[in-house]
mmCIF file of C-alpha atoms and ligand atoms in Angstrom:
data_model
loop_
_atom_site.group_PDB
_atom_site.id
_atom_site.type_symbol
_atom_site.label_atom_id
_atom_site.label_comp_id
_atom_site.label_asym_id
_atom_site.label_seq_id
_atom_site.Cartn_x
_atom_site.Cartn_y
_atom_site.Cartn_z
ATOM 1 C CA UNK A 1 73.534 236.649 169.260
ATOM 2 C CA UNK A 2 70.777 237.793 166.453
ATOM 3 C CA UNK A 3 72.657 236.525 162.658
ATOM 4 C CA UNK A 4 71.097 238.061 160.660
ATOM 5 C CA UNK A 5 71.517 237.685 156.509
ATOM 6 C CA UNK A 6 69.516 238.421 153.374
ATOM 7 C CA UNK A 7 68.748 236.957 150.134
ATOM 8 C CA UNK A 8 70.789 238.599 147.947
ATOM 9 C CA UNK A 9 71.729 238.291 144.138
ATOM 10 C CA UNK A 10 75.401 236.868 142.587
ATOM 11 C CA UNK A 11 74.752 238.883 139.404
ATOM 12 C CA UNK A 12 77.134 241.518 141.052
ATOM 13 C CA UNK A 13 80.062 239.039 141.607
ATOM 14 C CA UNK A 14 80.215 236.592 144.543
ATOM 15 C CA UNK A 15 83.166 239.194 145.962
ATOM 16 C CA UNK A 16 81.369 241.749 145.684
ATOM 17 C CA UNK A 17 78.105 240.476 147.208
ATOM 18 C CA UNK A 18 80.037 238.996 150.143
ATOM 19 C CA UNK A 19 81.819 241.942 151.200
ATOM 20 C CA UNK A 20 78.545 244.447 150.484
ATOM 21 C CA UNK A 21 77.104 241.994 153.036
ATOM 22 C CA UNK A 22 80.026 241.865 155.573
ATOM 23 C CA UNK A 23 80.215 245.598 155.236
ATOM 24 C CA UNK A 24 76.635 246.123 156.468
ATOM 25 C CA UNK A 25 77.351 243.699 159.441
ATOM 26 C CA UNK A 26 75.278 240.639 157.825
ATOM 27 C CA UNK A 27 76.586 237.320 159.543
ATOM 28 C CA UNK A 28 74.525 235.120 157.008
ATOM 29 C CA UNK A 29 73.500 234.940 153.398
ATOM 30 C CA UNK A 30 71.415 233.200 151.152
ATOM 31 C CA UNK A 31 71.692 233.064 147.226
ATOM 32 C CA UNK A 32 69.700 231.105 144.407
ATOM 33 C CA UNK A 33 72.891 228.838 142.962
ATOM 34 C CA UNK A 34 71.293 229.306 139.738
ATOM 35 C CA UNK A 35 68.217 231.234 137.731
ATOM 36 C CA UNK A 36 65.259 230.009 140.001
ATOM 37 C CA UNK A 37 62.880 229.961 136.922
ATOM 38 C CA UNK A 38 65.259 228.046 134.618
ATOM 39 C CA UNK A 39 67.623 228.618 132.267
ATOM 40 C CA UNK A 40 71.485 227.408 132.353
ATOM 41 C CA UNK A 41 72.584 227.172 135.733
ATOM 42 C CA UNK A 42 76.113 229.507 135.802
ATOM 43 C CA UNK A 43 79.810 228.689 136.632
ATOM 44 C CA UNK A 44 80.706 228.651 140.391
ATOM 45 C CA UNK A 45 83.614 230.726 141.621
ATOM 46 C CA UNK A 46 86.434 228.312 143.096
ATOM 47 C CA UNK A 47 85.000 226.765 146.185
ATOM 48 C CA UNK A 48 88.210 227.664 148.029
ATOM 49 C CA UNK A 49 88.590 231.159 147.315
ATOM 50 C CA UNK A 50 85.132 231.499 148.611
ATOM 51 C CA UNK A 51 85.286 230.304 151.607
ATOM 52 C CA UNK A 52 87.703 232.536 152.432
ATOM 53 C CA UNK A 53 86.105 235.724 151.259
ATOM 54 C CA UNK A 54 83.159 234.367 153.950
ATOM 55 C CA UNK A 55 85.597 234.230 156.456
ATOM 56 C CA UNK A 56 86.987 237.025 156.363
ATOM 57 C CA UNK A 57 83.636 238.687 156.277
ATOM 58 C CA UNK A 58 82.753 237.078 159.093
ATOM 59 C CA UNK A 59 79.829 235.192 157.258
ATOM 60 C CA UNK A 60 78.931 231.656 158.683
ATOM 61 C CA UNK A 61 76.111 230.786 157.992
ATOM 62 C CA UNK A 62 75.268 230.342 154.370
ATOM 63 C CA UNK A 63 71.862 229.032 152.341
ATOM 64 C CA UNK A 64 71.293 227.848 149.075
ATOM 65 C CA UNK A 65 67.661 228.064 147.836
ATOM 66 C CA UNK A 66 66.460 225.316 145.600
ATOM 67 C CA UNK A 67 65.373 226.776 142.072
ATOM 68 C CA UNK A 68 60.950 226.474 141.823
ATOM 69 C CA UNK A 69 61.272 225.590 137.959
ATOM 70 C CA UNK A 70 60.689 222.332 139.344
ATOM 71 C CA UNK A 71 58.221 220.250 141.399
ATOM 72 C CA UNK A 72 59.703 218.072 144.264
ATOM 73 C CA UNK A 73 56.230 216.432 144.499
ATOM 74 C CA UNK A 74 55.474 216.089 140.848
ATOM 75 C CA UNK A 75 53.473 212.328 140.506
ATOM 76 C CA UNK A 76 54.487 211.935 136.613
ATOM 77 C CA UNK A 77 57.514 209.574 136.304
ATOM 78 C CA UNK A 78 59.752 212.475 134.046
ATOM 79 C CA UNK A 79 58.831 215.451 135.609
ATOM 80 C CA UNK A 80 59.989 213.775 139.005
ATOM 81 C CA UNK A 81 63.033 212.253 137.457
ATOM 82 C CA UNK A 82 63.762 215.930 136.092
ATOM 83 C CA UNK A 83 63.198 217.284 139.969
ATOM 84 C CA UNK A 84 65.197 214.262 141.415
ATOM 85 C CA UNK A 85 68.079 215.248 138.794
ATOM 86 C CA UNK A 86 67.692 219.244 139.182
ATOM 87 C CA UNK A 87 67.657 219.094 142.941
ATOM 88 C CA UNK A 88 70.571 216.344 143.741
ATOM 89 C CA UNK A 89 72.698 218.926 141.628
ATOM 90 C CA UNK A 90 71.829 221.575 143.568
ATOM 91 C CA UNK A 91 73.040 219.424 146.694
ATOM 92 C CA UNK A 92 76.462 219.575 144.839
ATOM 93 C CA UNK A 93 76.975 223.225 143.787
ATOM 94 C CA UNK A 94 75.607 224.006 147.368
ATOM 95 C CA UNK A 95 78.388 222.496 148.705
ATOM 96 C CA UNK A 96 80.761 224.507 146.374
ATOM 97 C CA UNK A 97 79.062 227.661 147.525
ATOM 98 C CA UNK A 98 79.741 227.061 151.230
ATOM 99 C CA UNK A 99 76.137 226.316 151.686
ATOM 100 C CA UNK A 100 74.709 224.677 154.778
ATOM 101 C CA UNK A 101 71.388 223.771 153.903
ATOM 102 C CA UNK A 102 69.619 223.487 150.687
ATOM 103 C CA UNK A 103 66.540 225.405 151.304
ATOM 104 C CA UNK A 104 63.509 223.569 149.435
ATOM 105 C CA UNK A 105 59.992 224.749 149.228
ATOM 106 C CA UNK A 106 58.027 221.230 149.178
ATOM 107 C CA UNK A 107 55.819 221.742 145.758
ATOM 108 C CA UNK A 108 52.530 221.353 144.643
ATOM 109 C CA UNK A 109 49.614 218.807 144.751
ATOM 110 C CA UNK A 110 49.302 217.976 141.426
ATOM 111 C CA UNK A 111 45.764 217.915 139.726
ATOM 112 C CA UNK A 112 44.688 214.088 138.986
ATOM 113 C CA UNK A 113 46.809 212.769 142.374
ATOM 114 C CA UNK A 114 45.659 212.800 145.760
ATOM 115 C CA UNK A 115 47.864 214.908 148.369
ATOM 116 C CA UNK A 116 48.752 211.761 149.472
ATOM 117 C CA UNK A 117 50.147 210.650 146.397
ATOM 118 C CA UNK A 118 51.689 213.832 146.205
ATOM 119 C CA UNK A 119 53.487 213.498 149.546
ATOM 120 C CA UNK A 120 54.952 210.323 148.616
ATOM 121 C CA UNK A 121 56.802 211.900 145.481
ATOM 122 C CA UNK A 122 57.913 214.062 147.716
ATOM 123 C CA UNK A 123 59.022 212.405 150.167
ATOM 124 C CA UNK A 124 60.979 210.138 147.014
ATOM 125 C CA UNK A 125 62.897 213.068 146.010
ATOM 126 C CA UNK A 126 64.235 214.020 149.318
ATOM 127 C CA UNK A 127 65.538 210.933 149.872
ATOM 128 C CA UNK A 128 67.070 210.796 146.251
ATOM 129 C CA UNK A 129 68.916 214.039 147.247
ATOM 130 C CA UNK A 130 70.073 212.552 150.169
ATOM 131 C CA UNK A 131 72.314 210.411 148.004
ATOM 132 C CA UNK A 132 74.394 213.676 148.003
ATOM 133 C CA UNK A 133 75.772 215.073 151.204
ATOM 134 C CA UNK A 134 74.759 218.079 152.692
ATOM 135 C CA UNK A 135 71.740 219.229 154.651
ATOM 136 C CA UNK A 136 68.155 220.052 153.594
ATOM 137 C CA UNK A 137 65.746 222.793 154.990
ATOM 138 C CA UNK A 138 61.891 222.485 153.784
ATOM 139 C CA UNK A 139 59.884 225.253 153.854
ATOM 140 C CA UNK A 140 56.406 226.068 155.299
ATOM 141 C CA UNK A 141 54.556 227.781 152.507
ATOM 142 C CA UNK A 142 51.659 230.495 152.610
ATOM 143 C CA UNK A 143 49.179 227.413 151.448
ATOM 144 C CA UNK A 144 49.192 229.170 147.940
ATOM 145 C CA UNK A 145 46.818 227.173 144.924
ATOM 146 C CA UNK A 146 48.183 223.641 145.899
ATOM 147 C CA UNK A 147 51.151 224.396 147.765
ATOM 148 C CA UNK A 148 52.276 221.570 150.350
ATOM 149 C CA UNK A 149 53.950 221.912 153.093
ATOM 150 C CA UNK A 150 51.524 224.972 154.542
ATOM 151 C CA UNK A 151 50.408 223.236 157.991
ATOM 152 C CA UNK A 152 53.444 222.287 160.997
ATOM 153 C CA UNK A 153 51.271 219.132 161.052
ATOM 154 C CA UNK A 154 51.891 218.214 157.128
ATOM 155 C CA UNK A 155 55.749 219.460 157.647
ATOM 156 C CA UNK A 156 56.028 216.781 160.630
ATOM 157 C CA UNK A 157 54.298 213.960 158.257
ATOM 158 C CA UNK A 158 57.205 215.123 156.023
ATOM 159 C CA UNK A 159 60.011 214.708 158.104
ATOM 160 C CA UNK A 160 58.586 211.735 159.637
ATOM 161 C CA UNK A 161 58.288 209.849 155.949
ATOM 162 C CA UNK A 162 61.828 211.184 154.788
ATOM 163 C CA UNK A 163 63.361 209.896 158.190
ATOM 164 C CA UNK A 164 66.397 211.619 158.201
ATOM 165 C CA UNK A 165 65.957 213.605 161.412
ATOM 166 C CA UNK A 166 69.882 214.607 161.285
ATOM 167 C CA UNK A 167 70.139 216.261 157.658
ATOM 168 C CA UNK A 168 66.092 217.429 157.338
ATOM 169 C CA UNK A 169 64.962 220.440 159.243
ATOM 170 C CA UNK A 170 62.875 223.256 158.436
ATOM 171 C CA UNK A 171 63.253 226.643 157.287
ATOM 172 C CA UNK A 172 60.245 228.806 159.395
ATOM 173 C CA UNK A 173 59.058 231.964 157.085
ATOM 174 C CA UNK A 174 57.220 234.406 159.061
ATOM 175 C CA UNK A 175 55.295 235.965 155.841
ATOM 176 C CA UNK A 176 54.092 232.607 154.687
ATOM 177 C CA UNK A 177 53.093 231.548 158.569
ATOM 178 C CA UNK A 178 51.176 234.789 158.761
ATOM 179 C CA UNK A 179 49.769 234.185 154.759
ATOM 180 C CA UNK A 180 48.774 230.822 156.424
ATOM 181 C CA UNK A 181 46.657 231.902 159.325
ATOM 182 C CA UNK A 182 49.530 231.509 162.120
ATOM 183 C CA UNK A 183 48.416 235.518 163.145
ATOM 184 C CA UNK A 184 51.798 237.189 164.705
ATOM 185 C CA UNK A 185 50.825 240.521 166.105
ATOM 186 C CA UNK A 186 51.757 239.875 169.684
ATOM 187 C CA UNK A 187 54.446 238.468 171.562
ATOM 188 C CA UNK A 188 51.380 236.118 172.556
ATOM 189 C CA UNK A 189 50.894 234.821 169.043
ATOM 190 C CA UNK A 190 54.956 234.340 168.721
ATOM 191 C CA UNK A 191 54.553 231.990 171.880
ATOM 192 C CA UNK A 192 51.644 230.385 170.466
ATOM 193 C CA UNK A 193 53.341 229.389 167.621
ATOM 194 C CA UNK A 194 56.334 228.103 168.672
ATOM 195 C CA UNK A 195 54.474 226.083 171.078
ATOM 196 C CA UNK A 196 52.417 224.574 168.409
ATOM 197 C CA UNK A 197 55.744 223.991 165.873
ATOM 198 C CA UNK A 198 57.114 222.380 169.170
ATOM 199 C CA UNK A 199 54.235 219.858 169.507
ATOM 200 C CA UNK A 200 54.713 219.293 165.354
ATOM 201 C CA UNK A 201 58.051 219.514 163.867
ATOM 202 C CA UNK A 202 59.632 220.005 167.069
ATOM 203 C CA UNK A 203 61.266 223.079 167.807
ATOM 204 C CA UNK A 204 64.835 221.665 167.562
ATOM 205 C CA UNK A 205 64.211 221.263 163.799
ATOM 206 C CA UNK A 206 64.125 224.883 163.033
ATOM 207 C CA UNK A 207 67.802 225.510 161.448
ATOM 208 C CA UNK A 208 67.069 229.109 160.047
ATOM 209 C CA UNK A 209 64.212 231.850 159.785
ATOM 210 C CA UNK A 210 62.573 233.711 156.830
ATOM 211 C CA UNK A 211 62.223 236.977 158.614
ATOM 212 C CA UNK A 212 59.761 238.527 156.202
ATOM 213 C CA UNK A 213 56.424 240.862 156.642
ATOM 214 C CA UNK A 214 53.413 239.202 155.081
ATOM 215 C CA UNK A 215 51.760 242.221 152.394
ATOM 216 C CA UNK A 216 48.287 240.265 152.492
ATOM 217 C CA UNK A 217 46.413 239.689 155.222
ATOM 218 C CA UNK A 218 46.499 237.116 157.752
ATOM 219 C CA UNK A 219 44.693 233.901 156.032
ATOM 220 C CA UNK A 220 44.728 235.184 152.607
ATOM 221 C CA UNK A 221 46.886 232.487 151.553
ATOM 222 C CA UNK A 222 48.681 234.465 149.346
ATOM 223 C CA UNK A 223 52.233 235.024 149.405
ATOM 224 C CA UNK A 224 53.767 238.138 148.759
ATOM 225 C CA UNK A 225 56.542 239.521 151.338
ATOM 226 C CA UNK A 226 57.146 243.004 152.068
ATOM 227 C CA UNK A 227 59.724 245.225 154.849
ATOM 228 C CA UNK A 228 59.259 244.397 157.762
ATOM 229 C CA UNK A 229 56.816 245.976 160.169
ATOM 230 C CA UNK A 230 54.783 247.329 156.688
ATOM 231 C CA UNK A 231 52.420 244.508 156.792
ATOM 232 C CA UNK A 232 50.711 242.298 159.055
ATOM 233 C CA UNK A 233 53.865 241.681 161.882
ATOM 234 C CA UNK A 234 53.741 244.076 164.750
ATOM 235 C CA UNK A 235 56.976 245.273 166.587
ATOM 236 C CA UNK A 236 55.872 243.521 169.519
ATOM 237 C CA UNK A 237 56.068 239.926 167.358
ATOM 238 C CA UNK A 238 58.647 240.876 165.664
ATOM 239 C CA UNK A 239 60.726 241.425 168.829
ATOM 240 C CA UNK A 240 59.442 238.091 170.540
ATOM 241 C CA UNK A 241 60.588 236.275 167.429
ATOM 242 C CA UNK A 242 63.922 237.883 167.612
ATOM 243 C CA UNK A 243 64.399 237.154 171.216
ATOM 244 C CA UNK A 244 63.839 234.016 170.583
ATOM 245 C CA UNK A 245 65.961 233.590 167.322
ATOM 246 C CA UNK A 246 69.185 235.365 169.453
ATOM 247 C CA UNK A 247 68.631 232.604 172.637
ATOM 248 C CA UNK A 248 68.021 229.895 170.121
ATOM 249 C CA UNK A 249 71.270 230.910 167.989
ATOM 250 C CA UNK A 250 69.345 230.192 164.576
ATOM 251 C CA UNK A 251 70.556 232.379 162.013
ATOM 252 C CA UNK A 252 67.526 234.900 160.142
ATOM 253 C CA UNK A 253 67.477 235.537 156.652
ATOM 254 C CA UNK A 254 66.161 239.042 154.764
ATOM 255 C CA UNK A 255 63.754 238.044 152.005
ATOM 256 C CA UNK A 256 61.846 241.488 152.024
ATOM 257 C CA UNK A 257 61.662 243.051 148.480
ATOM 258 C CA UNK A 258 65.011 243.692 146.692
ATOM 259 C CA UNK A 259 67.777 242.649 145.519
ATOM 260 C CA UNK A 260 70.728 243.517 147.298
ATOM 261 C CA UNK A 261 72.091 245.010 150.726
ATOM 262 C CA UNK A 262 71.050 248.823 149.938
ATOM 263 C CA UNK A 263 67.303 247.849 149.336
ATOM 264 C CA UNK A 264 66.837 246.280 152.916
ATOM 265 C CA UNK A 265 68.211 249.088 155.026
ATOM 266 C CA UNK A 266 65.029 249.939 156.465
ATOM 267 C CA UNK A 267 64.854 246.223 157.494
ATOM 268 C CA UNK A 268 68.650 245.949 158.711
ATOM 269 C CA UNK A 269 67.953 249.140 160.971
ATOM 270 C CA UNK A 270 64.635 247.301 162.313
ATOM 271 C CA UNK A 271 66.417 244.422 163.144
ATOM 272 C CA UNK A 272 69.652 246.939 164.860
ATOM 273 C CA UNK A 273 66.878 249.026 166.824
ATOM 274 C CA UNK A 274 66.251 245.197 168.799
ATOM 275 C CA UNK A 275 69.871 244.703 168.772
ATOM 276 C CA UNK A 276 70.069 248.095 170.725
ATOM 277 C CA UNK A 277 67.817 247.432 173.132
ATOM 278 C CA UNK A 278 69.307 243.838 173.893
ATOM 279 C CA UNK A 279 72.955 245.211 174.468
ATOM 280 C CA UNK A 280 70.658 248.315 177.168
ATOM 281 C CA UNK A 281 69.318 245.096 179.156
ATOM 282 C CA UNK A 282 72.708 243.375 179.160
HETATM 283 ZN ZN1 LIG B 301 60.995 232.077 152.320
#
């Protein structure tokens, strides 16, 4: 079954956002617990009450995305301490939120550190927001500036340093794969990839897809999303990756430009048009 969900925004009203979402079919969401730039992070609505309205909307699959303000793999002692602090409370109100994973882009090599160096902080931090229960999803990134975390082979040194094989997995985004060099304009290139995130991270670590189109062209290492199918991701990928997505069971989240349920239409009617022709085979 294809589950799909979007990034959308609270500033509505969680009940309102939930049951925009449930009303447009979405089976899986994923908010920002707080302003991802900085600021005072908000009050929660009562974990309880929330659960329920997910329920009832038939939304199970829920992600919280980790705020960027700041760096998981920063080398100076208070600027990690900060991340370390930021990031084990977002563990907590993640959990309040009905969140499954904590989605985490890994940071940036800092200038003056080796990447190595820079790994290691990360790799710190994870494990101090282990402490906390829950699950953590890190990101491949579109290798922009000094971003980490932009090869399968770097994510795999990753998950192999953290060691926690049971609560870190890896969110795959399709914009930042194609930003990356990872082309996906055949079903050719979809099996290509997964083949090569199978012989790195291992398949089995993928717990939810970025389904995003990549504005920039393949390579350009820069990361800007847009709809789907307006940039460099042909139907034919597009289709492979959501074959494999519904057989695989891993939930796909919207992060094409907007804000809310009425500004990814086109996208939701992309993904239906696939749905369509699944239900014709069956
Ligand atoms: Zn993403």
């Amino acid at each position: 079954m294809i589950r799909l969900g979007a990034q959308l925004s609270q500033a509505p009203g969680y009940e309102y956002t939930v049951s925009e979402a449930g009303q447009a079919g979405l089976r899986a969401l994923q908010w920002f617990s707080r302003n991802p730039v900085g600021g005072q992070s908000g009050v929660l609505p009562p974990p309880n009450a929330l659960r329920q309205l997910l329920q009832q909307h038939h939304i199970d699959s829920v992600y919280i995305h980790a705020p960027y303000f700041v760096n998981p793999a920063s080398v100076e002692e208070a600027k990690r301490e900060r991340a370390m602090s930021v990031l084990s409370q977002e563990m907590r109100r993640a959990r309040r939120l009905s969140g499954r994973y904590v989605v985490l882009h890994p940071g940036h090599w800092q200038h003056g550190a080796s990447r190595a160096e820079s790994l290691d902080a990360l790799t710190a931090t994870v494990q101090a927001m282990l402490a906390v229960p829950g699950h953590i999803l890190l990101e491949n990134t579109a290798g922009q500036g000094k971003e980490l975390g932009d090869t399968f082979e770097e994510l795999a040194a990753m998950f192999d340093a953290i060691g926690a094989p049971r609560r870190v997995g890896m969110m795959l985004d399709t914009a930042h794969a194609m930003a990356r060099g990872y082309a996906l304009a055949s079903s050719r290139d979809v099996r290509a990839l997964l083949k090569h995130i199978d012989g790195t991270v291992g398949l089995s670590c993928v717990k939810g897809i970025h389904l995003n189109d990549s504005a920039y062209p393949v390579g350009a290492r820069r990361d800007r999303h847009t709809h789907l199918l307006a940039g460099q991701l042909t139907r034919e990928a597009l289709y492979a990756i959501l074959s494999w997505a519904n057989d695989a069971d891993i939930p796909l989240i919207l992060e094409t430009p907007g804000r809310d349920v009425s500004q990814r239409l086109q996208d939701i009617a992309v993904v239906s048009g696939f749905q369509q022709l699944v239900k014709v085979d069956a």
